[in-house]
mmCIF file of C-alpha atoms in Angstrom:
data_model
loop_
_atom_site.group_PDB
_atom_site.id
_atom_site.type_symbol
_atom_site.label_atom_id
_atom_site.label_comp_id
_atom_site.label_asym_id
_atom_site.label_seq_id
_atom_site.Cartn_x
_atom_site.Cartn_y
_atom_site.Cartn_z
ATOM 1 C CA CYS A 213 36.652 -17.046 1.215
ATOM 2 C CA THR A 214 37.656 -13.403 2.112
ATOM 3 C CA ILE A 215 40.508 -11.796 -0.081
ATOM 4 C CA ALA A 216 43.104 -11.851 2.786
ATOM 5 C CA GLU A 217 42.223 -15.646 3.333
ATOM 6 C CA LEU A 218 43.049 -16.473 -0.444
ATOM 7 C CA GLU A 219 46.318 -14.507 -0.444
ATOM 8 C CA ALA A 220 47.342 -16.207 2.556
ATOM 9 C CA PHE A 221 46.410 -19.681 0.756
ATOM 10 C CA ALA A 222 49.816 -21.675 -0.111
ATOM 11 C CA ALA A 223 49.293 -22.983 -3.628
ATOM 12 C CA PRO A 224 51.278 -26.454 -3.932
ATOM 13 C CA PRO A 225 54.674 -25.706 -5.909
ATOM 14 C CA GLU A 226 53.687 -27.541 -8.733
ATOM 15 C CA TRP A 227 50.800 -25.029 -9.641
ATOM 16 C CA ALA A 228 52.480 -23.314 -12.533
ATOM 17 C CA ALA A 229 49.595 -20.210 -12.135
ATOM 18 C CA ALA A 230 49.950 -20.447 -8.251
ATOM 19 C CA PRO A 231 51.691 -16.836 -8.419
ATOM 20 C CA LEU A 232 48.792 -15.419 -10.296
ATOM 21 C CA ILE A 233 46.669 -15.800 -7.103
ATOM 22 C CA GLY A 234 48.593 -13.118 -5.153
ATOM 23 C CA GLU A 235 48.878 -10.878 -7.924
ATOM 24 C CA CYS A 236 45.131 -10.705 -8.216
ATOM 25 C CA CYS A 237 44.627 -10.333 -4.645
ATOM 26 C CA ARG A 238 47.363 -7.313 -4.433
ATOM 27 C CA ALA A 239 45.675 -5.854 -7.521
ATOM 28 C CA PHE A 240 42.618 -4.824 -5.382
ATOM 29 C CA LEU A 241 45.050 -1.725 -3.864
ATOM 30 C CA ALA A 242 42.571 -1.589 -1.161
ATOM 31 C CA SER A 243 42.849 -1.256 2.668
ATOM 32 C CA PHE A 244 43.047 -4.280 5.178
ATOM 33 C CA LYS A 245 39.506 -3.703 6.115
ATOM 34 C CA ILE A 246 38.442 -4.548 2.462
ATOM 35 C CA TRP A 247 41.030 -7.339 2.068
ATOM 36 C CA ASN A 248 39.436 -8.815 5.670
ATOM 37 C CA GLU A 249 35.741 -8.325 4.481
ATOM 38 C CA ALA A 250 35.576 -8.629 0.724
ATOM 39 C CA THR A 251 35.004 -12.206 -0.770
ATOM 40 C CA VAL A 252 36.088 -13.551 -3.953
ATOM 41 C CA GLY A 253 32.661 -15.228 -4.444
ATOM 42 C CA GLY A 254 31.325 -11.544 -3.882
ATOM 43 C CA ASN A 255 33.899 -9.846 -6.354
ATOM 44 C CA VAL A 256 33.131 -12.509 -9.158
ATOM 45 C CA CYS A 257 28.985 -11.723 -8.576
ATOM 46 C CA MET A 258 29.549 -8.193 -8.883
ATOM 47 C CA SER A 259 31.251 -8.465 -12.264
ATOM 48 C CA LEU A 260 32.961 -5.093 -12.037
ATOM 49 C CA PRO A 261 34.779 -3.860 -15.005
ATOM 50 C CA ALA A 262 38.360 -3.872 -12.650
ATOM 51 C CA SER A 263 37.557 -6.866 -10.878
ATOM 52 C CA PRO A 264 40.727 -8.924 -10.099
ATOM 53 C CA MET A 265 39.102 -11.922 -9.113
ATOM 54 C CA VAL A 266 37.131 -12.050 -12.378
ATOM 55 C CA SER A 267 40.328 -11.925 -14.185
ATOM 56 C CA LEU A 268 41.915 -14.619 -11.901
ATOM 57 C CA ALA A 269 38.995 -16.942 -12.597
ATOM 58 C CA ALA A 270 39.241 -16.291 -16.424
ATOM 59 C CA SER A 271 42.541 -16.808 -16.926
ATOM 60 C CA LEU A 272 42.473 -20.049 -14.837
ATOM 61 C CA ASP A 273 39.140 -21.237 -17.300
ATOM 62 C CA ALA A 274 36.834 -21.106 -14.542
ATOM 63 C CA ARG A 275 33.453 -22.415 -14.847
ATOM 64 C CA LEU A 276 30.286 -21.379 -12.647
ATOM 65 C CA SER A 277 27.167 -22.805 -12.022
ATOM 66 C CA LEU A 278 23.901 -20.934 -12.273
ATOM 67 C CA ARG A 279 20.806 -22.037 -10.827
ATOM 68 C CA ALA A 280 17.552 -20.749 -12.173
ATOM 69 C CA ILE A 281 14.333 -20.119 -10.394
ATOM 70 C CA ASP A 282 12.685 -23.129 -11.300
ATOM 71 C CA GLY A 283 15.577 -25.355 -10.037
ATOM 72 C CA GLY A 284 17.803 -25.729 -13.404
ATOM 73 C CA ASP A 285 21.366 -25.279 -13.829
ATOM 74 C CA ARG A 286 23.832 -24.252 -16.240
ATOM 75 C CA ASP A 287 27.382 -24.071 -16.395
ATOM 76 C CA VAL A 288 29.065 -20.791 -17.909
ATOM 77 C CA ALA A 289 32.584 -20.486 -18.871
#
């Protein structure tokens, strides 16, 4: 999803970390053009040092699945 879509997401009130979502989206300090084009996945894949989506994912103990050329999968914290 785009950064704009994630920022507009209404997280359930019982999610203790819900405020982090908006905070990380606003950390981009980018124009609306970037917010409407940049994606969460693209931001994670780029692994830029100041990536707010990587920070969000790490703070939520996210895991990602990598698929190798030979078709094998592995999970990474």
